[in-house]
Each structure stands twice: as structure tokens, then as C-alpha cells.
């Protein structure tokens, strides 16, 4: 197999802003601070952003999973060091990845300050680091991704044009701007964004949790509830966007539903068409003579980490709009044995090579205008060849945490955070 993952994550290195900001902003830039308790946090104005253990568990035992802050010396260097990342990719059989941000948030909202010029400089600096200082170090191994200037759709549009000139055709965005106190997808506020995406062929990526909210029915529920329901955020985003004016008025816009899985989609498409059949006479929904399910398959990219149901139903989902994701170094990732797990799905459902190739790399290349084979010969891009190229690279599971609380203490911390988040939501409502 050849594997291109359309959803992985980077833990940003401490020096990422060095030399990338105008001199007048250098002292105010986010900075990583090492605390006395051994953890590393990003400090920016009034904000302190720790790195949660669940965000970087690659190569660590499950006993170390949790929400506890940690230091860089407690995680695999491949989380934040580009050279070690590529070794980890090869050891895991991955030809290429697309990496979502961590500390600024999936939509870059952290950089929204009271100084628009400073905010824009931060986003440009981040994007230049990501495109040139991260993805560009190993051409053919990364699909570059840009942050938006979410507080300003015109500025975001200009940034889309700018990074497209640098070969970047992927933008990370929020799954629901309305809950972030911005206009919804249904307003004309975002029209500059849609035009820029259409003009450049840039894909809008909406990742689960990118609105800052995860479905949690009650604050006293166990964390298993939250983690089980995580993909439900993407179902809501898919419906919101599919029925929005964006799909009708901007036919060039294409949207990726990141880390949402695929097994739910056949029923979702059935429900779309049923809703259209029963209610279009009074809701005035119009898809230009097509069914909503047809438009979904044309305009939305879906992806899965491990989803045997979705693989079995791949043609009902739409074989040309399914991609695979590794999710390194997050807790859903199966690195470094992801290829073996993926192969089990393909064998179970007797998937032909043509379908495998589409889901594992061809769809990603086509959607993101990405051709790794101009840099990596195809015969050197297979799982086996990549692993052979880093023979001896250590991928063993080993403890890394300096302080690993008992499971009961981890649960207590989760409940405290859930209650705080629930109380904040209640105040906002």
C-alpha cells in the first residue's frame, strides 16, 4: 500500500516564531515556558495553553493517557521535531501527512487580538513556518495547511491567495463559527472566504472540536461519553454546510470533514434525500436538479482512522471522496501499526486494489492538488519500502511521563474540567 494521511497533528516547536515576525512584534509573540512542575506551556497575553497528554501519546503506554499537562521531554520527539517526525512516518509506513495545528486552536482563534495588524502578522508567521519550516523541509512528505484570520473574512481571503502561491491548497477552519460568536455559515459575512477557496481550489477542512465545543450531554458523565460522541460534531457541521447557501452559490467550494469517520454517512445521505423529498416544497431547498446526496458526494471529502463499517459501505459513502487518516500523535492513532489494521479492513471486505488506492492515496492527491511522486519515486513510497528505509528506528512502547497520576485522579480532573465548561456554557446561554 501507499499511505497518505489527511489528518495528523503537530505539536509546535518552541522556536517556530523566531525570525518570522516583524521586529516590533517579536517581544509580544507566543512563547513556550518551562514550568517548575516540569511541564511546557505556551504563554500568550492572558492565555496559558498546556499540551495535554492525549494530544501526544504516540509510543506511550495507555496507562499514561489523560488530560495532564506535560513537557516536551515526556513525548516522542517526532511530535515536534520535523526530522524525527519523518522517521516516525516512514517507520509507520506513511508516505505523507497533513498536519493540523495544536496550541493556536484549529481555527487560529488564539491569534485574534485587539490589534488586527499584530493578529495578521501572527497568522502569516505561523503559516510561513508551517509551509516552509515544517512541510517544506521534506518535499513530497507533507500536504501543507494554513490557518485563517478568522476574525476577518477579507484578510482570510487574501491569506488564501498568498499561501496558494506557495503551493498550499488546504485551510483549517471551524466546524461552527456561530458558537464562536462569529456569523454563521448561512450569512454573507464569509463570502470573501468562499470566493478565495473557489478561485484557488483550496479545501476547507472542518475538524471535530474546531468550534471549541464537543458534544457532552452532562457534566457528570464519564469521559467515555465525550470520546464516543466526538464524531457527532462533524455530523452537525455536515448538515449545516450541506443545506447552506454556500453550496448553491459557490459551486467551487469543497469541504473536508476531518476525523469524523465514514460509517454514519450512508444513513445521513438517506436522511438528506428524505428531508428534501418531504419538505423542499416549503423550505425552498434547491440543488439544481440533483439530490442532496449527489451534491454531498461531489463537494464533501470524508476520512476515517479505523472504520470497518465505512470500508464495507464505501460505495454508498462515495468511493471518490473517502480518504484515510492516521491521527498521529493523538490517542485515536494506531501508529506505528496502522497499515496492518487498515489491511485487516480491506481483507475483511474483499476490497479490490483500485478501491484501496483511491482511499489510501489517490483521492488525497486529487483533492489537495498534491503530487508526492515528483519528490519520492513511487517504488520508494510503499509501506514496505518506507519502513525499510529507517530500519532500526525505535518505535517501541515505553513510559515517558515524569508524574503519572492514578486513574482516579485523572477522572477527577476530567470531571472538574467538564463541570467548569458546562457552567461556562450555561452562563453564555
PDB file of N, CA, C and O in Angstrom, residues 56-61 64 70-78 80 88 394-404:
ATOM      1  N   UNK A  56      -0.488  13.769  22.549  1.00  0.00           N
ATOM      2  CA  UNK A  56       0.831  13.283  22.133  1.00  0.00           C
ATOM      3  C   UNK A  56       1.155  11.973  22.825  1.00  0.00           C
ATOM      4  O   UNK A  56       2.074  11.888  23.632  1.00  0.00           O
ATOM      5  N   UNK A  57       0.390  10.938  22.490  1.00  0.00           N
ATOM      6  CA  UNK A  57       0.579   9.658  23.179  1.00  0.00           C
ATOM      7  C   UNK A  57       1.317   8.641  22.309  1.00  0.00           C
ATOM      8  O   UNK A  57       1.507   7.496  22.736  1.00  0.00           O
ATOM      9  N   UNK A  58       1.747   9.023  21.124  1.00  0.00           N
ATOM     10  CA  UNK A  58       2.446   8.087  20.238  1.00  0.00           C
ATOM     11  C   UNK A  58       3.628   7.449  20.967  1.00  0.00           C
ATOM     12  O   UNK A  58       4.453   8.132  21.565  1.00  0.00           O
ATOM     13  N   UNK A  59       3.667   6.129  20.937  1.00  0.00           N
ATOM     14  CA  UNK A  59       4.775   5.415  21.545  1.00  0.00           C
ATOM     15  C   UNK A  59       4.721   5.317  23.054  1.00  0.00           C
ATOM     16  O   UNK A  59       5.718   4.934  23.683  1.00  0.00           O
ATOM     17  N   UNK A  60       3.581   5.644  23.659  1.00  0.00           N
ATOM     18  CA  UNK A  60       3.471   5.611  25.116  1.00  0.00           C
ATOM     19  C   UNK A  60       2.397   4.607  25.547  1.00  0.00           C
ATOM     20  O   UNK A  60       1.431   4.367  24.829  1.00  0.00           O
ATOM     21  N   UNK A  61       2.528   4.011  26.727  1.00  0.00           N
ATOM     22  CA  UNK A  61       1.537   3.034  27.190  1.00  0.00           C
ATOM     23  C   UNK A  61       0.209   3.706  27.516  1.00  0.00           C
ATOM     24  O   UNK A  61       0.159   4.893  27.857  1.00  0.00           O
ATOM     25  N   UNK A  64      -0.588   6.028  30.483  1.00  0.00           N
ATOM     26  CA  UNK A  64      -0.200   7.434  30.511  1.00  0.00           C
ATOM     27  C   UNK A  64      -1.212   8.334  29.800  1.00  0.00           C
ATOM     28  O   UNK A  64      -1.012   9.542  29.740  1.00  0.00           O
ATOM     29  N   UNK A  70       2.037  18.273  30.106  1.00  0.00           N
ATOM     30  CA  UNK A  70       3.302  17.559  30.059  1.00  0.00           C
ATOM     31  C   UNK A  70       4.376  18.417  29.421  1.00  0.00           C
ATOM     32  O   UNK A  70       4.099  19.439  28.806  1.00  0.00           O
ATOM     33  N   UNK A  71       5.610  17.982  29.581  1.00  0.00           N
ATOM     34  CA  UNK A  71       6.736  18.666  28.964  1.00  0.00           C
ATOM     35  C   UNK A  71       7.132  18.007  27.660  1.00  0.00           C
ATOM     36  O   UNK A  71       6.776  16.855  27.392  1.00  0.00           O
ATOM     37  N   UNK A  72       7.886  18.721  26.842  1.00  0.00           N
ATOM     38  CA  UNK A  72       8.338  18.157  25.578  1.00  0.00           C
ATOM     39  C   UNK A  72       9.197  16.919  25.787  1.00  0.00           C
ATOM     40  O   UNK A  72       9.231  16.033  24.932  1.00  0.00           O
ATOM     41  N   UNK A  73       9.891  16.854  26.924  1.00  0.00           N
ATOM     42  CA  UNK A  73      10.750  15.694  27.167  1.00  0.00           C
ATOM     43  C   UNK A  73       9.953  14.466  27.587  1.00  0.00           C
ATOM     44  O   UNK A  73      10.532  13.388  27.793  1.00  0.00           O
ATOM     45  N   UNK A  74       8.610  14.596  27.675  1.00  0.00           N
ATOM     46  CA  UNK A  74       7.763  13.463  28.014  1.00  0.00           C
ATOM     47  C   UNK A  74       7.058  12.872  26.795  1.00  0.00           C
ATOM     48  O   UNK A  74       6.290  11.918  26.931  1.00  0.00           O
ATOM     49  N   UNK A  75       7.291  13.429  25.627  1.00  0.00           N
ATOM     50  CA  UNK A  75       6.626  12.949  24.420  1.00  0.00           C
ATOM     51  C   UNK A  75       7.671  12.596  23.368  1.00  0.00           C
ATOM     52  O   UNK A  75       8.831  12.998  23.441  1.00  0.00           O
ATOM     53  N   UNK A  76       7.258  11.838  22.371  1.00  0.00           N
ATOM     54  CA  UNK A  76       8.188  11.470  21.291  1.00  0.00           C
ATOM     55  C   UNK A  76       8.664  12.729  20.575  1.00  0.00           C
ATOM     56  O   UNK A  76       7.853  13.614  20.250  1.00  0.00           O
ATOM     57  N   UNK A  77       9.950  12.827  20.268  1.00  0.00           N
ATOM     58  CA  UNK A  77      10.448  13.984  19.520  1.00  0.00           C
ATOM     59  C   UNK A  77       9.748  14.172  18.179  1.00  0.00           C
ATOM     60  O   UNK A  77       9.654  15.287  17.673  1.00  0.00           O
ATOM     61  N   UNK A  78       9.224  13.072  17.611  1.00  0.00           N
ATOM     62  CA  UNK A  78       8.516  13.180  16.343  1.00  0.00           C
ATOM     63  C   UNK A  78       7.267  14.039  16.411  1.00  0.00           C
ATOM     64  O   UNK A  78       6.732  14.445  15.377  1.00  0.00           O
ATOM     65  N   UNK A  80       7.206  17.075  17.591  1.00  0.00           N
ATOM     66  CA  UNK A  80       7.551  18.486  17.391  1.00  0.00           C
ATOM     67  C   UNK A  80       8.823  18.717  16.585  1.00  0.00           C
ATOM     68  O   UNK A  80       9.122  19.848  16.198  1.00  0.00           O
ATOM     69  N   UNK A  88       9.441   8.812  12.031  1.00  0.00           N
ATOM     70  CA  UNK A  88       8.267   8.125  12.571  1.00  0.00           C
ATOM     71  C   UNK A  88       7.269   7.798  11.466  1.00  0.00           C
ATOM     72  O   UNK A  88       6.636   6.730  11.476  1.00  0.00           O
ATOM     73  N   UNK A 394      13.500   3.256  16.498  1.00  0.00           N
ATOM     74  CA  UNK A 394      12.801   2.761  17.686  1.00  0.00           C
ATOM     75  C   UNK A 394      11.340   3.217  17.700  1.00  0.00           C
ATOM     76  O   UNK A 394      11.050   4.409  17.779  1.00  0.00           O
ATOM     77  N   UNK A 395      10.436   2.259  17.622  1.00  0.00           N
ATOM     78  CA  UNK A 395       9.001   2.568  17.705  1.00  0.00           C
ATOM     79  C   UNK A 395       8.364   1.817  18.877  1.00  0.00           C
ATOM     80  O   UNK A 395       7.152   1.647  18.924  1.00  0.00           O
ATOM     81  N   UNK A 396       9.160   1.385  19.816  1.00  0.00           N
ATOM     82  CA  UNK A 396       8.649   0.608  20.942  1.00  0.00           C
ATOM     83  C   UNK A 396       7.812   1.478  21.876  1.00  0.00           C
ATOM     84  O   UNK A 396       7.999   2.687  21.970  1.00  0.00           O
ATOM     85  N   UNK A 397       6.878   0.824  22.543  1.00  0.00           N
ATOM     86  CA  UNK A 397       6.052   1.491  23.541  1.00  0.00           C
ATOM     87  C   UNK A 397       6.846   1.575  24.842  1.00  0.00           C
ATOM     88  O   UNK A 397       7.358   0.564  25.344  1.00  0.00           O
ATOM     89  N   UNK A 398       6.983   2.781  25.391  1.00  0.00           N
ATOM     90  CA  UNK A 398       7.734   2.917  26.633  1.00  0.00           C
ATOM     91  C   UNK A 398       7.186   4.079  27.457  1.00  0.00           C
ATOM     92  O   UNK A 398       6.690   5.063  26.902  1.00  0.00           O
ATOM     93  N   UNK A 399       7.250   3.987  28.782  1.00  0.00           N
ATOM     94  CA  UNK A 399       6.784   5.088  29.640  1.00  0.00           C
ATOM     95  C   UNK A 399       7.645   6.336  29.432  1.00  0.00           C
ATOM     96  O   UNK A 399       8.850   6.246  29.251  1.00  0.00           O
ATOM     97  N   UNK A 400       6.993   7.495  29.464  1.00  0.00           N
ATOM     98  CA  UNK A 400       7.705   8.751  29.280  1.00  0.00           C
ATOM     99  C   UNK A 400       7.339   9.804  30.329  1.00  0.00           C
ATOM    100  O   UNK A 400       8.053  10.766  30.525  1.00  0.00           O
ATOM    101  N   UNK A 401       6.186   9.643  30.983  1.00  0.00           N
ATOM    102  CA  UNK A 401       5.719  10.654  31.920  1.00  0.00           C
ATOM    103  C   UNK A 401       6.565  10.684  33.181  1.00  0.00           C
ATOM    104  O   UNK A 401       6.907   9.630  33.740  1.00  0.00           O
ATOM    105  N   UNK A 402       6.907  11.895  33.654  1.00  0.00           N
ATOM    106  CA  UNK A 402       7.634  12.041  34.910  1.00  0.00           C
ATOM    107  C   UNK A 402       6.702  11.857  36.111  1.00  0.00           C
ATOM    108  O   UNK A 402       7.097  11.343  37.157  1.00  0.00           O
ATOM    109  N   UNK A 403       5.466  12.303  35.958  1.00  0.00           N
ATOM    110  CA  UNK A 403       4.478  12.202  37.023  1.00  0.00           C
ATOM    111  C   UNK A 403       3.179  11.693  36.405  1.00  0.00           C
ATOM    112  O   UNK A 403       2.513  12.413  35.659  1.00  0.00           O
ATOM    113  N   UNK A 404       2.821  10.465  36.699  1.00  0.00           N
ATOM    114  CA  UNK A 404       1.628   9.868  36.116  1.00  0.00           C
ATOM    115  C   UNK A 404       0.595   9.621  37.216  1.00  0.00           C
ATOM    116  O   UNK A 404       0.700   8.659  37.979  1.00  0.00           O
TER     117      UNK A 404
END
